[in-house]
CSV table of N, CA, C and O in Angstrom, one decimal:
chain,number,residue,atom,x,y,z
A,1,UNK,N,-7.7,1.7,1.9
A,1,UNK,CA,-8.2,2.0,0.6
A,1,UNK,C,-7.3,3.1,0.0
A,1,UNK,O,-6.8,4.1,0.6
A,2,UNK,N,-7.1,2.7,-1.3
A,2,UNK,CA,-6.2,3.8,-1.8
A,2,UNK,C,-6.8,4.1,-3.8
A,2,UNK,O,-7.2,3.4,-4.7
A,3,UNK,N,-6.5,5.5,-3.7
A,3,UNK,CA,-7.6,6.4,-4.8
A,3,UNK,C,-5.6,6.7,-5.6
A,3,UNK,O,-4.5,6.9,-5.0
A,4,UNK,N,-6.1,6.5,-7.0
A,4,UNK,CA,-5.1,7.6,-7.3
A,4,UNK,C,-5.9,8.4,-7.9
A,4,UNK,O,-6.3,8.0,-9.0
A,5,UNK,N,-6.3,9.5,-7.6
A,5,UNK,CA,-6.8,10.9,-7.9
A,5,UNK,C,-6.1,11.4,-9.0
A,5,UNK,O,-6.6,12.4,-9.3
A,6,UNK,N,-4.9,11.1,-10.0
A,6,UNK,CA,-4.4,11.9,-10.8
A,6,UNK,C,-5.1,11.1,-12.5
A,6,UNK,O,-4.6,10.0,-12.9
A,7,UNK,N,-5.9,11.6,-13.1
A,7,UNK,CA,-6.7,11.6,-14.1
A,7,UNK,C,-5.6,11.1,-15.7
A,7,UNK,O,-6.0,10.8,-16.9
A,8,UNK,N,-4.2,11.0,-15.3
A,8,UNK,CA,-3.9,10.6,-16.3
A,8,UNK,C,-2.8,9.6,-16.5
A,8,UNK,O,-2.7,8.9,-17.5
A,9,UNK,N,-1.8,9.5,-15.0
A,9,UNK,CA,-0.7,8.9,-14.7
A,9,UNK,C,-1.1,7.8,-14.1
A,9,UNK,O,-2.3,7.6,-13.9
A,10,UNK,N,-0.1,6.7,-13.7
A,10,UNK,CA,-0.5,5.4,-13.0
A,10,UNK,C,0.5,5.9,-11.8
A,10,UNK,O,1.4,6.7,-12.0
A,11,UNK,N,0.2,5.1,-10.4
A,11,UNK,CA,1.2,5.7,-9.2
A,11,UNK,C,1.4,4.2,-9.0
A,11,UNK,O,0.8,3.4,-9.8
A,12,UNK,N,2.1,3.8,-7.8
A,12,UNK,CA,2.3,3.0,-6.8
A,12,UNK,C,2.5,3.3,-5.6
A,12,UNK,O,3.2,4.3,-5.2
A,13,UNK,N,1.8,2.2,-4.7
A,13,UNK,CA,1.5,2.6,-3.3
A,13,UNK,C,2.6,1.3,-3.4
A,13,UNK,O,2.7,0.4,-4.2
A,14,UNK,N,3.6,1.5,-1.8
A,14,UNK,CA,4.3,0.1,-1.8
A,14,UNK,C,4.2,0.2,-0.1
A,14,UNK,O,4.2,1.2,0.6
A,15,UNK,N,4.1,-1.5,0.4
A,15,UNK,CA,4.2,-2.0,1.8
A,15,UNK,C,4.7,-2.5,2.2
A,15,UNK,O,4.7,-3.7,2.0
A,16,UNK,N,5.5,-1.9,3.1
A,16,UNK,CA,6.8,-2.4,3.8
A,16,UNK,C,7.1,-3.4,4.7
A,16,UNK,O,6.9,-3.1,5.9
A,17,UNK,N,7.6,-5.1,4.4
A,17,UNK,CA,7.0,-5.9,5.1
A,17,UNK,C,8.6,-5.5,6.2
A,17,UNK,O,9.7,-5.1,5.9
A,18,UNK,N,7.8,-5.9,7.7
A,18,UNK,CA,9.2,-6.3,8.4
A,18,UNK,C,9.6,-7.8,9.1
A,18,UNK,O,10.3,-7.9,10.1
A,19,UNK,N,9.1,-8.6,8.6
A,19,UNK,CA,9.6,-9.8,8.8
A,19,UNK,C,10.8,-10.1,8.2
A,19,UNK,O,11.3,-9.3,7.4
A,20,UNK,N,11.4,-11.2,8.6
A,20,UNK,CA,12.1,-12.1,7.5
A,20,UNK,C,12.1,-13.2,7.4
A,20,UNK,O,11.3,-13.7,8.3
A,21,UNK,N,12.5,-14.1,6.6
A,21,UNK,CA,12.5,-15.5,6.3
A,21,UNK,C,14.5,-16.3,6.2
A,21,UNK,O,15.4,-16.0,5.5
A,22,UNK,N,14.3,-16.9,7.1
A,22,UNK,CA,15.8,-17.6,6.9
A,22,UNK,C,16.8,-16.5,7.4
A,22,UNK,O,18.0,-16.7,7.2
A,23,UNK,N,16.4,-15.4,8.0
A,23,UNK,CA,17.5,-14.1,8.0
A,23,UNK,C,17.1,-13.3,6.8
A,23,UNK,O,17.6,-12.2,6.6
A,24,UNK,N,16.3,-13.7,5.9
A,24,UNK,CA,16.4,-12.7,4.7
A,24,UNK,C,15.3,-12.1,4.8
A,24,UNK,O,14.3,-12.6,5.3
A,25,UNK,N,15.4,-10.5,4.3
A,25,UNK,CA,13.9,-9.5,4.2
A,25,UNK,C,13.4,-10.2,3.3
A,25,UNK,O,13.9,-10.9,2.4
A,26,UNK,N,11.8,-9.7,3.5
A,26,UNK,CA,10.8,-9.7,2.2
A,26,UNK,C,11.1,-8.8,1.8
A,26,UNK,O,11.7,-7.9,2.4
A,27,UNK,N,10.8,-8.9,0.6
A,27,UNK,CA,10.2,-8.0,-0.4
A,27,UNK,C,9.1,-7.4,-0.2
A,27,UNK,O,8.1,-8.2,0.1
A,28,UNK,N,9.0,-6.2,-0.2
A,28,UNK,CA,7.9,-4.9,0.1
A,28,UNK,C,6.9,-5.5,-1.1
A,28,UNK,O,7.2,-6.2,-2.0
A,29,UNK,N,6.1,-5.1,-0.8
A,29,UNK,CA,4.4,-5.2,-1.6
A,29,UNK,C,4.2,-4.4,-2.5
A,29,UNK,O,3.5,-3.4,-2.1
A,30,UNK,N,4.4,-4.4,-3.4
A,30,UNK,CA,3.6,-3.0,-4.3
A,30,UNK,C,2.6,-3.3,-4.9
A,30,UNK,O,2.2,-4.3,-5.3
A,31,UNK,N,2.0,-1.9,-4.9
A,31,UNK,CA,0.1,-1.9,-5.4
A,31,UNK,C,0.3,-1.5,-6.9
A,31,UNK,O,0.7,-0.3,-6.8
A,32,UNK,N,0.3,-1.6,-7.9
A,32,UNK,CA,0.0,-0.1,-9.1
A,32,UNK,C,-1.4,-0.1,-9.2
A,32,UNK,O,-2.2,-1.0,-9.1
A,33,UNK,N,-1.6,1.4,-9.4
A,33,UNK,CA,-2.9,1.4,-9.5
A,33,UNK,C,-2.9,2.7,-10.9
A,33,UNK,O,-2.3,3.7,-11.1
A,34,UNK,N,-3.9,1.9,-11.4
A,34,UNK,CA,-4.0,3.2,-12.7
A,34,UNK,C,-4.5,4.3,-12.7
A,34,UNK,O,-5.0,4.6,-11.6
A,35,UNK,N,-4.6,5.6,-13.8
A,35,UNK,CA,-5.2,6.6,-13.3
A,35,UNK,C,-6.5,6.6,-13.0
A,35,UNK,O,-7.1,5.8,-13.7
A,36,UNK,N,-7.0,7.3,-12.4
A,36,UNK,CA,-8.4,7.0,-11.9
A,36,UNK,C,-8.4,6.2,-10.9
A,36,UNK,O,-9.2,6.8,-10.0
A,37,UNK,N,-8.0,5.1,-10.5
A,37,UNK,CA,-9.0,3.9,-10.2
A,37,UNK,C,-8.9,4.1,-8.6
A,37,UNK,O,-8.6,5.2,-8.3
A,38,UNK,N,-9.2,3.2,-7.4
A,38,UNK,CA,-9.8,2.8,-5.8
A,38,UNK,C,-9.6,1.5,-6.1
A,38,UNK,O,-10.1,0.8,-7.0
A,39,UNK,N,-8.7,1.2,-5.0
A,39,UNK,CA,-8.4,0.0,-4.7
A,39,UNK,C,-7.9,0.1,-2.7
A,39,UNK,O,-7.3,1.0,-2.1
A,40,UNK,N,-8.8,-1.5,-1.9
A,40,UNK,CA,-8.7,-2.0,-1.0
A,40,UNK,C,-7.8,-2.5,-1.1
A,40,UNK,O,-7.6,-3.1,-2.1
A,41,UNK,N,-7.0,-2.6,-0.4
A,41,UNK,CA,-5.6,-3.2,-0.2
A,41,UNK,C,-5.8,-3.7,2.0
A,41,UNK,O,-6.4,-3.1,2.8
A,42,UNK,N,-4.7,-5.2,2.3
A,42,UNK,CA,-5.1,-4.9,3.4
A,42,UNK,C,-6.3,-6.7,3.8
A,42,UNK,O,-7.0,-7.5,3.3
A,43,UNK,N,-6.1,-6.6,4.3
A,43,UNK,CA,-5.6,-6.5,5.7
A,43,UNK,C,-4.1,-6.9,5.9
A,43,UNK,O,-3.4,-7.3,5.0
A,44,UNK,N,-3.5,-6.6,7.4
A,44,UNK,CA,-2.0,-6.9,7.4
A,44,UNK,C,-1.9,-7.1,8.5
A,44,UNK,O,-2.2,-6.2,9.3
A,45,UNK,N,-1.5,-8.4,8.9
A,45,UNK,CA,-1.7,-9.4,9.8
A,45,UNK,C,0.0,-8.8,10.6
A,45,UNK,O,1.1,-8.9,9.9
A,46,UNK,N,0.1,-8.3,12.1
A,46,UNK,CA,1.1,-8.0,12.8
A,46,UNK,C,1.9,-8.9,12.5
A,46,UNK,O,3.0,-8.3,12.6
A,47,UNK,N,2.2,-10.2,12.1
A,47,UNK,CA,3.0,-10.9,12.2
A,47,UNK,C,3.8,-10.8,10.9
A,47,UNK,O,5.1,-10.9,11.0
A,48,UNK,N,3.4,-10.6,10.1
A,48,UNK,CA,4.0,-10.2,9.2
A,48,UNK,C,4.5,-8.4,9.0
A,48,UNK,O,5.4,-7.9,8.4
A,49,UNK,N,3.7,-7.9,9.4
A,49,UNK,CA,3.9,-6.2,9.2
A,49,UNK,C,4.5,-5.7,10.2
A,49,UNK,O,5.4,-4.9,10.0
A,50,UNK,N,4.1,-6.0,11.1
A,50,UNK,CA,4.6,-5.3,12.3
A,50,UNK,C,3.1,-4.8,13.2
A,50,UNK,O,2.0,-5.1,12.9
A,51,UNK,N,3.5,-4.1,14.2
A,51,UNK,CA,2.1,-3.4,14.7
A,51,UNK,C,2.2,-2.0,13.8
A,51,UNK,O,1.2,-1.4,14.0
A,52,UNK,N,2.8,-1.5,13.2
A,52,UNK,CA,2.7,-0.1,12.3
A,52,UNK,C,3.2,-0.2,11.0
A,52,UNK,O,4.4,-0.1,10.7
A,53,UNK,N,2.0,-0.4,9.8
A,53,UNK,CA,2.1,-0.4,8.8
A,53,UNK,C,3.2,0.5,7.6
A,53,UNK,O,2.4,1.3,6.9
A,54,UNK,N,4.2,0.6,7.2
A,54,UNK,CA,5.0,0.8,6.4
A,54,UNK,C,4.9,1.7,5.2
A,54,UNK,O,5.9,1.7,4.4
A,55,UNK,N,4.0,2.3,4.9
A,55,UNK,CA,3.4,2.9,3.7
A,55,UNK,C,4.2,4.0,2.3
A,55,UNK,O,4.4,5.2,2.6
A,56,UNK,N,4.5,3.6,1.4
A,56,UNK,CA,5.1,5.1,0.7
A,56,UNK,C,4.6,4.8,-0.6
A,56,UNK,O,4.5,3.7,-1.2
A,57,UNK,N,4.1,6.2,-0.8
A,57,UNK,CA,4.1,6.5,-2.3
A,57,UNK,C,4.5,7.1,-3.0
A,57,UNK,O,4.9,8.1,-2.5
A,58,UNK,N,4.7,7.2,-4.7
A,58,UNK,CA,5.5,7.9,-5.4
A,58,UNK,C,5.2,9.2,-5.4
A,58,UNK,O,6.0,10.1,-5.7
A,59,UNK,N,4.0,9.4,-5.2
A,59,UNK,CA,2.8,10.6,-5.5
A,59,UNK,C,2.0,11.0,-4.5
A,59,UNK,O,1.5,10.3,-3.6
A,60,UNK,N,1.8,12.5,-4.6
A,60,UNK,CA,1.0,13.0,-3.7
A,60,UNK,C,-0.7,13.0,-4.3
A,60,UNK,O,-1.7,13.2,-3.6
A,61,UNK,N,-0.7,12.7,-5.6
A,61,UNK,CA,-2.0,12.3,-6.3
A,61,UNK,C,-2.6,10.7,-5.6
A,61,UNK,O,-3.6,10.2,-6.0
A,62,UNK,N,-2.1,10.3,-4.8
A,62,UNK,CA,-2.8,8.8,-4.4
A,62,UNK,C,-2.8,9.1,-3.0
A,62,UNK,O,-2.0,9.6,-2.3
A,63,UNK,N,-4.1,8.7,-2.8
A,63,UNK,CA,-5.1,8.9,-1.6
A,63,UNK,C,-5.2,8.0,-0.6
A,63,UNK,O,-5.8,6.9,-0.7
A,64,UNK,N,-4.8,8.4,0.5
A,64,UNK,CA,-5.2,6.9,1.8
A,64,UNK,C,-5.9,7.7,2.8
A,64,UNK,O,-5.7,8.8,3.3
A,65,UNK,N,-7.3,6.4,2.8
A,65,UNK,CA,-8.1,5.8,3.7
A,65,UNK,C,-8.0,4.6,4.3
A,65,UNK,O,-8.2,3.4,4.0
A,66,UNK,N,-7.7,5.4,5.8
A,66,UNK,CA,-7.5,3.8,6.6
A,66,UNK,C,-8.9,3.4,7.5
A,66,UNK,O,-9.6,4.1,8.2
A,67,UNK,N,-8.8,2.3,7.3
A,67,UNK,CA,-10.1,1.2,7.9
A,67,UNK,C,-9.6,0.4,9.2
A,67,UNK,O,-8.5,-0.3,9.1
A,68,UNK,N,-10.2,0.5,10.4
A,68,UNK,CA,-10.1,-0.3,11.2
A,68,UNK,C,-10.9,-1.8,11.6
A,68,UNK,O,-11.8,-1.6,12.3
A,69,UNK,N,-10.8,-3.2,11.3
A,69,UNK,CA,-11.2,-4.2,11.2
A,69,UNK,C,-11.5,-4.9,12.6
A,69,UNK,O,-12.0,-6.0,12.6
């Protein structure tokens, strides 16, 4: 779960895939999330992610809560 806590800006959370397809990377995942808002994001299947999830954000205003499934 991810909060952007900053009351006036929008952030992005982005997820870093490590697979590839044909030899080529994916493209990373990006979340935007507006100000204010909580968004679930997730699940992420090892096969595509890896066993250690990839995480960056632009801001220290966006919030992670991780859930175990």
């Amino acid at each position: 779960e991810v909060r952007n806590a900053d009351a006036s800006n929008p952030h992005n959370l982005t997820v870093k895939l490590t697979s590839t397809v044909d030899g080529q990377a994916v493209a990373s995942r990006v979340y935007a999330l507006a100000a204010t808002t909580k968004r679930r994001i997730g699940p992420w299947p090892a096969a595509s992610y890896g066993d250690l999830v990839q995480v960056d954000v632009d801001s220290t205003q966006l919030k992670l809560t991780a859930y175990h499934l």
